[in-house]
PDB file of C-alpha atoms in Angstrom:
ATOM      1  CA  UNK A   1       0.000   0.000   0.000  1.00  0.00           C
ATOM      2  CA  UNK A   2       2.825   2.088   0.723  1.00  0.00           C
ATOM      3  CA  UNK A   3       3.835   2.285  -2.637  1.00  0.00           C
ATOM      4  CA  UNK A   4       1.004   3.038  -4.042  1.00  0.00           C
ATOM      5  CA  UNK A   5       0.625   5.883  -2.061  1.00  0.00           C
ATOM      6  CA  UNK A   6       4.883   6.853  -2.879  1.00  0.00           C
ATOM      7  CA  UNK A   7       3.775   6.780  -6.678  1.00  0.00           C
ATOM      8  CA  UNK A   8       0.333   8.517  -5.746  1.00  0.00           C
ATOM      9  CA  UNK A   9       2.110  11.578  -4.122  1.00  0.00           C
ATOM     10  CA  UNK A  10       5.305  11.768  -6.859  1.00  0.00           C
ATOM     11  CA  UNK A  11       2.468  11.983  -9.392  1.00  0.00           C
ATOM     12  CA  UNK A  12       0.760  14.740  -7.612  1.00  0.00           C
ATOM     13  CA  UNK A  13       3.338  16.622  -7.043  1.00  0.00           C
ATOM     14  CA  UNK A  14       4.582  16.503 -10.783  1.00  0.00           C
ATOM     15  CA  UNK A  15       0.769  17.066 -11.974  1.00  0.00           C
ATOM     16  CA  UNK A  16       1.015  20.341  -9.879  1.00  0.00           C
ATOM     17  CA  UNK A  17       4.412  21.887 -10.850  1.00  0.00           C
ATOM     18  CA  UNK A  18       4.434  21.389 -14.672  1.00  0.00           C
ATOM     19  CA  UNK A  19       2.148  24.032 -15.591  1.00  0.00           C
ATOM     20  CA  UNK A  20       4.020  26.191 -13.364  1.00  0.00           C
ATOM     21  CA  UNK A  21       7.323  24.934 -14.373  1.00  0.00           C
ATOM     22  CA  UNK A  22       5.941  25.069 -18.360  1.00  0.00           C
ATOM     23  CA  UNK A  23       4.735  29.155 -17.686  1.00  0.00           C
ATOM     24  CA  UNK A  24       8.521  29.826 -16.344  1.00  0.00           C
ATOM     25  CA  UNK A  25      10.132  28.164 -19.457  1.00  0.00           C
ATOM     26  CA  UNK A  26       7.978  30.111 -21.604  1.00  0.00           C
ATOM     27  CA  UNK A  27       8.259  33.721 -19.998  1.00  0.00           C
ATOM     28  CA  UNK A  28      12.024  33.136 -20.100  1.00  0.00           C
ATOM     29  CA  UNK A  29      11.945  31.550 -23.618  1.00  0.00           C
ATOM     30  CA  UNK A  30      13.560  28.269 -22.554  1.00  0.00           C
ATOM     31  CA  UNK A  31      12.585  26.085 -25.136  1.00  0.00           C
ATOM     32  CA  UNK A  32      13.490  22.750 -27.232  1.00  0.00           C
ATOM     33  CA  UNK A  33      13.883  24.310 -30.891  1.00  0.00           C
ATOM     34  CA  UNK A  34      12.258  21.300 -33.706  1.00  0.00           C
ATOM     35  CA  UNK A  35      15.569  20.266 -35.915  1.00  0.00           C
ATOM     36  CA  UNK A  36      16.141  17.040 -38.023  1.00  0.00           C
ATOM     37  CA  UNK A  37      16.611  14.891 -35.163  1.00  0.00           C
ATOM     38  CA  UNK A  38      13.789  16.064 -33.029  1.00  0.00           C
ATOM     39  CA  UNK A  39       9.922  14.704 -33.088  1.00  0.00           C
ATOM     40  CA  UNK A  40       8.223  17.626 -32.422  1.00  0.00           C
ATOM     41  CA  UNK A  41       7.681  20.185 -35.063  1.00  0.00           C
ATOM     42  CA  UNK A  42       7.171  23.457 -32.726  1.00  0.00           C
ATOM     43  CA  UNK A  43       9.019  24.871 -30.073  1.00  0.00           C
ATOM     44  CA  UNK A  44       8.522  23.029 -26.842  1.00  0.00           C
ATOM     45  CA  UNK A  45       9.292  24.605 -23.155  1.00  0.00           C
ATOM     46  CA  UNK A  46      11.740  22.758 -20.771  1.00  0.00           C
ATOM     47  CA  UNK A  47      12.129  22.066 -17.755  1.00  0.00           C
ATOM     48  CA  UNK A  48       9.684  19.177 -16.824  1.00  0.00           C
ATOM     49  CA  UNK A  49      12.474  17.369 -15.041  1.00  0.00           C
ATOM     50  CA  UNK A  50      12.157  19.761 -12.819  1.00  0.00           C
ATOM     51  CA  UNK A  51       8.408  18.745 -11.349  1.00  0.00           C
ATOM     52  CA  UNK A  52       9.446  15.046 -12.166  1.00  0.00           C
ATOM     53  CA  UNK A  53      12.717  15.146  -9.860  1.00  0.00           C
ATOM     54  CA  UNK A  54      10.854  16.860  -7.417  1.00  0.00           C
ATOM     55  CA  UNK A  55       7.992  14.532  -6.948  1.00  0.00           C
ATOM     56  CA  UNK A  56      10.378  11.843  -7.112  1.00  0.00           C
ATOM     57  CA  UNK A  57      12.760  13.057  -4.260  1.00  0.00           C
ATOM     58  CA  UNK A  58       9.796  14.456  -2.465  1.00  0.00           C
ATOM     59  CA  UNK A  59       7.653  10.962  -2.178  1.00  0.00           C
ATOM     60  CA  UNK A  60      10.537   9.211  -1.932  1.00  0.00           C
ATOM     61  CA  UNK A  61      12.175  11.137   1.015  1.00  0.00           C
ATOM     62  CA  UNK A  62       9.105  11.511   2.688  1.00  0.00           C
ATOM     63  CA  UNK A  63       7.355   7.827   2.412  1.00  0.00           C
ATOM     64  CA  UNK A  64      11.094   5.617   2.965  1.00  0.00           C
ATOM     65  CA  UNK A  65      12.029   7.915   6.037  1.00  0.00           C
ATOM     66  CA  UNK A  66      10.903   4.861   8.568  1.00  0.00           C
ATOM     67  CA  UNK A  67      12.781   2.508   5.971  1.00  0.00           C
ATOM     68  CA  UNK A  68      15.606   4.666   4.897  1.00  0.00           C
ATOM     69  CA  UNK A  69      19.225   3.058   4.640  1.00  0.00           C
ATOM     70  CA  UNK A  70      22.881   4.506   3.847  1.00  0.00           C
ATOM     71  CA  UNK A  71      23.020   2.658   0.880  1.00  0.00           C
ATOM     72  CA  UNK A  72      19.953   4.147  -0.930  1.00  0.00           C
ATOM     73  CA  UNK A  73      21.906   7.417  -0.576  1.00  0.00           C
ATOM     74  CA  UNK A  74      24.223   5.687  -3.560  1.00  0.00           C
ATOM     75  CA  UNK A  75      20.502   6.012  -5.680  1.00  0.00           C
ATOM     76  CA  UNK A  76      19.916   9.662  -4.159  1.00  0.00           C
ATOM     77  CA  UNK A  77      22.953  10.900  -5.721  1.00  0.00           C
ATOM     78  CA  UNK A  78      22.611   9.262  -8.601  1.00  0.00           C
ATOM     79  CA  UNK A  79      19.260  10.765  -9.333  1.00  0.00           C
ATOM     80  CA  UNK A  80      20.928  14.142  -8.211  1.00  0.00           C
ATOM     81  CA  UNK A  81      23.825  13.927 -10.659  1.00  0.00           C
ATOM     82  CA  UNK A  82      21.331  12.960 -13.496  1.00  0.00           C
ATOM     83  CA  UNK A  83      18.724  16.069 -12.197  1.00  0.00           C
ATOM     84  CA  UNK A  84      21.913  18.704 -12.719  1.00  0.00           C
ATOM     85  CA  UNK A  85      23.107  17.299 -16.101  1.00  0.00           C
ATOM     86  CA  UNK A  86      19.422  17.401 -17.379  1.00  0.00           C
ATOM     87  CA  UNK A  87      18.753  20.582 -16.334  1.00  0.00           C
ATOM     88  CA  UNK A  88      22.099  22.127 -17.193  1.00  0.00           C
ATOM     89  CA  UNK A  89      21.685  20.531 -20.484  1.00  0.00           C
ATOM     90  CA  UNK A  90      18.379  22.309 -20.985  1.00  0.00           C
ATOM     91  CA  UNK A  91      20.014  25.692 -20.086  1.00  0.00           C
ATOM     92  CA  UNK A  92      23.051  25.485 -21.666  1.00  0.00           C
ATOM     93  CA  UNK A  93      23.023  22.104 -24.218  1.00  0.00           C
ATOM     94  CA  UNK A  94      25.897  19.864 -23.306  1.00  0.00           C
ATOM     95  CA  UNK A  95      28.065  18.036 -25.778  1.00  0.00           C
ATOM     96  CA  UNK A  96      27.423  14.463 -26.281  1.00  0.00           C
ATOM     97  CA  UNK A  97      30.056  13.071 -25.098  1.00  0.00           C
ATOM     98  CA  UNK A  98      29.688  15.323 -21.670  1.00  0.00           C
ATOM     99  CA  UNK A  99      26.312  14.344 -21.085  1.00  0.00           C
ATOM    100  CA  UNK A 100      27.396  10.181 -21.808  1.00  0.00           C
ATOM    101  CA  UNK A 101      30.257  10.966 -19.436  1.00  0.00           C
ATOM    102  CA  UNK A 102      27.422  12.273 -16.272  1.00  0.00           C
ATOM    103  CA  UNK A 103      24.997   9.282 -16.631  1.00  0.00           C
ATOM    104  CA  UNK A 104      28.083   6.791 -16.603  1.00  0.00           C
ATOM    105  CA  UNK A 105      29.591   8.798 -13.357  1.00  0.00           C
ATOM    106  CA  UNK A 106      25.944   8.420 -12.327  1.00  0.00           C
ATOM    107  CA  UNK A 107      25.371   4.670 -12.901  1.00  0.00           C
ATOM    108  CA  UNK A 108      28.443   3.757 -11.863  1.00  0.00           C
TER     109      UNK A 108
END
């Protein structure tokens, strides 16, 4: 039951920020441009991670708190190095071969 209430709140939470999160990227026109190797053919705001990583941390932080363990901090700061490349990379696009180089340091 516990679970379904972690997934219950991370989805909440997300459901609330992105329009929020989606009306920042737009006044401050941060926004995926459509190219040749994109799906989308207009421009389409960033930042979603954002409500996504919150929710996530959020519901996770505050549903495993009885249950919590030193090792899970290993995940934690995984999910953290993977948040700050993401959203770096949506401010200021990262190189391939940079952002390849943060999910290994992140998996690893």
């Amino acid at each position: 039951m516990q679970e379904l209430l972690s997934i219950a709140t991370a989805f909440v939470i997300g459901l609330m920020m992105t329009p929020a999160l989606i009306r920042i990227a737009r006044e401050r026109k941060i926004f995926d441009e459509p190219g040749a190797r994109k799906l989308h053919t207009t421009p389409t705001p960033l930042l979603g991670g954002v409500s996504i990583f919150a929710g996530t941390i959020i519901s996770f932080l505050f549903w495993s708190a009885d249950y919590f363990e030193p090792a899970q901090l290993f995940v934690l700061t995984s999910l953290v190095v993977l948040f700050i490349s993401g959203f770096i990379d949506d401010l200021l696009p990262l190189r391939p071969v940079v952002k390849l180089f943060l999910q290994v340091v992140a998996a690893s």
